[in-house]
Amino acid sequence: MNQARNFLAGVDDPTAHQLRLLLTLAEELHFGRAASRLHLTQPALSQQIRSLEERLGVELFHRTSRRVELTAAGQAVLPAARNVVDAAEYLRNIVRGMASGPERLRLGVCESFAALPPTRGVIATLTDLDPVAGPEVRVLDRLSDQLSALQSGEIDAAFTHLPVPEYLDSEPLSTEPRMVCIASDDPLADRSSVRLADLADHRVISLVPPTFRAGHDFWAANPRPDGTPVRFAAHQGSSFQSVLSTISLGGVIAFVPAVAASFYPRPDLRYLHVEDLTECAFGVAWNPDNPIQSKITALRAAVSSYRARNSDEDRSKTPLRLGVA
C-alpha cells in the first residue's frame, strides 16, 4: 500500500482532455475513427493516449496491426474517467450560465426523430409558452451522445426512445411497435412477420452502450421469452446508419422502432413485424439534478399542455402507427 501511495505521489494527474480522448477511443476501438471524431491527427491521438498511460502507469489498450482492445486496466478506469469528464463539463456549463445569465431550455434530439409529431408538438408548445425565449434544439448523433450531454449539463432534456438510465427522469409521449431490421437477402425477408424464435440464430448488433444495461437488453430483446440469452455481434455500430449498413451485409439484425422503416427505407433492408415483441415508447428525458429547476418546470408544463391539446387522439397511450414499406 505504501509503495502504491509513493508511486502515485509522483504521478501527474491526467487532464480532463486526455480522459475525453480515452473515452472516445474506448467507444470506437479504432485510432483513425476516434481521431476523426475528435478532429485530431491519428499520431496526435496516439501520443496523447501514450502520455495518459505513462501518467497512470498502466497500459490502457492492446494495440495490434488489426485491432485495438481495452485492457483490464482500461476497462477499470472507464467509469472514473467518465465521472471526471462529466464533472468538468458540468463545471464549465455552470460557469457559462453564470456569465451569460439565464439560458433558454436546451433540447437534444437524435437524427430524424426531430420529425416525429411529439417532438415538434412539445417544441411548438414551449415556443407558444415563451415566444421570446423559445427552446434551443441541438441534433446529436447517438443515444450515448445524448446521455453524456444530459449528465454533463450540455443539454437540459432530450427527445429519445425509452428506456433511459435510472438517474434520469422521463415522460413517454407516444408508443409504437418494435420491428426487426434484416438484410433483404435473408431467408426470412419475404415473410410479413416473424416471431423471436425465428431469429434465434441471428446475432444482434447494438447501438445502445453496453454500460446502460437496461436499454441494451431492451433493444436486443435479451433474454428471449424462453430465457435464452441473445447472441451479440462482435462490435457495436458507431451510428444508426452504420448499424443499417452492417445489417445489409447479412448475418446480423437489430430491433428498431417502427418509425425507422419510414425514415430509413433501403432496397437492401427489410423491416418485419415481430409478433411476440412488446412495443417501445418515445418520450422526453431530463436530469432531475439540473441546477436551474425553472427549466424543468417549463418542460413539464409543455409536456402536460401538449398532452391536453392532443387528448382526443390520446397520443401518449395510443401506438404511433406509421406505414411500413
PDB file of C-alpha atoms in Angstrom, residues 62-172:
ATOM      1  CA  HIS A  62      -3.831  -3.586 -26.501  1.00  0.00           C
ATOM      2  CA  ARG A  63      -2.701  -2.480 -29.955  1.00  0.00           C
ATOM      3  CA  THR A  64      -2.098  -4.755 -32.920  1.00  0.00           C
ATOM      4  CA  SER A  65      -1.909  -4.070 -36.641  1.00  0.00           C
ATOM      5  CA  ARG A  66      -5.541  -5.165 -36.977  1.00  0.00           C
ATOM      6  CA  ARG A  67      -7.356  -4.086 -33.846  1.00  0.00           C
ATOM      7  CA  VAL A  68      -7.417  -2.013 -30.661  1.00  0.00           C
ATOM      8  CA  GLU A  69      -8.800  -3.515 -27.462  1.00  0.00           C
ATOM      9  CA  LEU A  70      -9.205  -2.250 -23.917  1.00  0.00           C
ATOM     10  CA  THR A  71      -7.041  -3.924 -21.305  1.00  0.00           C
ATOM     11  CA  ALA A  72      -8.461  -4.932 -17.943  1.00  0.00           C
ATOM     12  CA  ALA A  73      -6.976  -1.723 -16.515  1.00  0.00           C
ATOM     13  CA  GLY A  74      -8.576   0.264 -19.318  1.00  0.00           C
ATOM     14  CA  GLN A  75     -11.966  -1.221 -18.543  1.00  0.00           C
ATOM     15  CA  ALA A  76     -11.496  -0.493 -14.851  1.00  0.00           C
ATOM     16  CA  VAL A  77     -10.730   3.222 -15.285  1.00  0.00           C
ATOM     17  CA  LEU A  78     -13.578   3.999 -17.720  1.00  0.00           C
ATOM     18  CA  PRO A  79     -16.279   4.750 -15.078  1.00  0.00           C
ATOM     19  CA  ALA A  80     -13.968   7.100 -13.172  1.00  0.00           C
ATOM     20  CA  ALA A  81     -12.845   8.744 -16.420  1.00  0.00           C
ATOM     21  CA  ARG A  82     -16.452   9.345 -17.382  1.00  0.00           C
ATOM     22  CA  ASN A  83     -17.156  10.890 -13.964  1.00  0.00           C
ATOM     23  CA  VAL A  84     -14.208  13.286 -14.308  1.00  0.00           C
ATOM     24  CA  VAL A  85     -15.171  14.338 -17.838  1.00  0.00           C
ATOM     25  CA  ASP A  86     -18.810  14.824 -16.849  1.00  0.00           C
ATOM     26  CA  ALA A  87     -17.789  16.847 -13.796  1.00  0.00           C
ATOM     27  CA  ALA A  88     -15.567  19.084 -15.929  1.00  0.00           C
ATOM     28  CA  GLU A  89     -18.396  19.669 -18.415  1.00  0.00           C
ATOM     29  CA  TYR A  90     -20.838  20.324 -15.579  1.00  0.00           C
ATOM     30  CA  LEU A  91     -18.499  22.904 -14.056  1.00  0.00           C
ATOM     31  CA  ARG A  92     -17.978  24.566 -17.427  1.00  0.00           C
ATOM     32  CA  ASN A  93     -21.716  24.816 -18.041  1.00  0.00           C
ATOM     33  CA  ILE A  94     -22.371  26.294 -14.586  1.00  0.00           C
ATOM     34  CA  VAL A  95     -19.724  28.976 -15.134  1.00  0.00           C
ATOM     35  CA  ARG A  96     -21.022  29.661 -18.648  1.00  0.00           C
ATOM     36  CA  GLY A  97     -24.544  30.060 -17.274  1.00  0.00           C
ATOM     37  CA  MET A  98     -23.390  32.461 -14.552  1.00  0.00           C
ATOM     38  CA  ALA A  99     -21.514  34.548 -17.110  1.00  0.00           C
ATOM     39  CA  SER A 100     -24.312  34.755 -19.667  1.00  0.00           C
ATOM     40  CA  GLY A 101     -27.331  34.895 -17.372  1.00  0.00           C
ATOM     41  CA  PRO A 102     -30.495  32.779 -17.782  1.00  0.00           C
ATOM     42  CA  GLU A 103     -30.338  30.438 -20.757  1.00  0.00           C
ATOM     43  CA  ARG A 104     -33.001  29.008 -22.977  1.00  0.00           C
ATOM     44  CA  LEU A 105     -34.134  25.450 -22.452  1.00  0.00           C
ATOM     45  CA  ARG A 106     -31.661  23.299 -24.410  1.00  0.00           C
ATOM     46  CA  LEU A 107     -33.160  20.212 -26.028  1.00  0.00           C
ATOM     47  CA  GLY A 108     -31.337  17.354 -27.716  1.00  0.00           C
ATOM     48  CA  VAL A 109     -32.733  15.073 -30.392  1.00  0.00           C
ATOM     49  CA  CYS A 110     -31.226  12.237 -32.416  1.00  0.00           C
ATOM     50  CA  GLU A 111     -31.121  12.318 -36.199  1.00  0.00           C
ATOM     51  CA  SER A 112     -34.521  12.031 -37.942  1.00  0.00           C
ATOM     52  CA  PHE A 113     -36.539  11.833 -34.722  1.00  0.00           C
ATOM     53  CA  ALA A 114     -36.856  15.617 -34.853  1.00  0.00           C
ATOM     54  CA  ALA A 115     -39.599  14.975 -37.423  1.00  0.00           C
ATOM     55  CA  LEU A 116     -41.787  12.959 -35.036  1.00  0.00           C
ATOM     56  CA  PRO A 117     -45.083  14.654 -34.078  1.00  0.00           C
ATOM     57  CA  PRO A 118     -44.377  14.537 -30.295  1.00  0.00           C
ATOM     58  CA  THR A 119     -41.015  16.278 -30.788  1.00  0.00           C
ATOM     59  CA  ARG A 120     -42.487  19.006 -32.944  1.00  0.00           C
ATOM     60  CA  GLY A 121     -45.541  19.291 -30.705  1.00  0.00           C
ATOM     61  CA  VAL A 122     -43.614  19.839 -27.470  1.00  0.00           C
ATOM     62  CA  ILE A 123     -41.177  22.265 -29.132  1.00  0.00           C
ATOM     63  CA  ALA A 124     -44.113  24.241 -30.566  1.00  0.00           C
ATOM     64  CA  THR A 125     -45.790  24.280 -27.160  1.00  0.00           C
ATOM     65  CA  LEU A 126     -42.617  25.582 -25.498  1.00  0.00           C
ATOM     66  CA  THR A 127     -42.368  28.298 -28.134  1.00  0.00           C
ATOM     67  CA  ASP A 128     -46.022  29.272 -27.568  1.00  0.00           C
ATOM     68  CA  LEU A 129     -45.444  29.471 -23.805  1.00  0.00           C
ATOM     69  CA  ASP A 130     -42.436  31.788 -24.273  1.00  0.00           C
ATOM     70  CA  PRO A 131     -42.242  33.231 -27.818  1.00  0.00           C
ATOM     71  CA  VAL A 132     -39.295  35.468 -26.917  1.00  0.00           C
ATOM     72  CA  ALA A 133     -37.002  32.816 -25.406  1.00  0.00           C
ATOM     73  CA  GLY A 134     -38.069  29.628 -27.128  1.00  0.00           C
ATOM     74  CA  PRO A 135     -36.069  26.407 -26.770  1.00  0.00           C
ATOM     75  CA  GLU A 136     -32.680  25.799 -28.335  1.00  0.00           C
ATOM     76  CA  VAL A 137     -32.589  22.459 -30.201  1.00  0.00           C
ATOM     77  CA  ARG A 138     -29.369  20.535 -30.766  1.00  0.00           C
ATOM     78  CA  VAL A 139     -29.130  17.494 -33.038  1.00  0.00           C
ATOM     79  CA  LEU A 140     -26.913  14.787 -31.543  1.00  0.00           C
ATOM     80  CA  ASP A 141     -25.832  11.709 -33.482  1.00  0.00           C
ATOM     81  CA  ARG A 142     -26.336   8.928 -30.959  1.00  0.00           C
ATOM     82  CA  LEU A 143     -28.107   7.956 -27.756  1.00  0.00           C
ATOM     83  CA  SER A 144     -24.732   7.821 -25.988  1.00  0.00           C
ATOM     84  CA  ASP A 145     -24.114  11.449 -27.037  1.00  0.00           C
ATOM     85  CA  GLN A 146     -27.483  12.455 -25.597  1.00  0.00           C
ATOM     86  CA  LEU A 147     -26.856  10.656 -22.317  1.00  0.00           C
ATOM     87  CA  SER A 148     -23.421  12.259 -21.958  1.00  0.00           C
ATOM     88  CA  ALA A 149     -24.835  15.699 -22.769  1.00  0.00           C
ATOM     89  CA  LEU A 150     -27.605  15.278 -20.194  1.00  0.00           C
ATOM     90  CA  GLN A 151     -25.216  14.134 -17.498  1.00  0.00           C
ATOM     91  CA  SER A 152     -22.736  16.930 -18.153  1.00  0.00           C
ATOM     92  CA  GLY A 153     -25.390  19.655 -18.367  1.00  0.00           C
ATOM     93  CA  GLU A 154     -24.715  20.458 -22.022  1.00  0.00           C
ATOM     94  CA  ILE A 155     -28.434  19.967 -22.680  1.00  0.00           C
ATOM     95  CA  ASP A 156     -31.388  20.119 -20.299  1.00  0.00           C
ATOM     96  CA  ALA A 157     -33.590  17.438 -21.866  1.00  0.00           C
ATOM     97  CA  ALA A 158     -33.602  15.012 -24.767  1.00  0.00           C
ATOM     98  CA  PHE A 159     -36.228  13.513 -27.044  1.00  0.00           C
ATOM     99  CA  THR A 160     -35.444   9.833 -27.230  1.00  0.00           C
ATOM    100  CA  HIS A 161     -36.860   6.359 -27.270  1.00  0.00           C
ATOM    101  CA  LEU A 162     -37.163   4.867 -23.814  1.00  0.00           C
ATOM    102  CA  PRO A 163     -35.943   3.385 -21.544  1.00  0.00           C
ATOM    103  CA  VAL A 164     -33.276   5.731 -20.204  1.00  0.00           C
ATOM    104  CA  PRO A 165     -30.833   5.238 -17.297  1.00  0.00           C
ATOM    105  CA  GLU A 166     -32.262   5.364 -13.783  1.00  0.00           C
ATOM    106  CA  TYR A 167     -30.518   8.636 -12.939  1.00  0.00           C
ATOM    107  CA  LEU A 168     -32.783  10.422 -15.461  1.00  0.00           C
ATOM    108  CA  ASP A 169     -36.475  11.260 -15.223  1.00  0.00           C
ATOM    109  CA  SER A 170     -38.664  10.807 -18.274  1.00  0.00           C
ATOM    110  CA  GLU A 171     -42.185  11.143 -19.653  1.00  0.00           C
ATOM    111  CA  PRO A 172     -43.493   8.993 -22.539  1.00  0.00           C
TER     112      PRO A 172
END
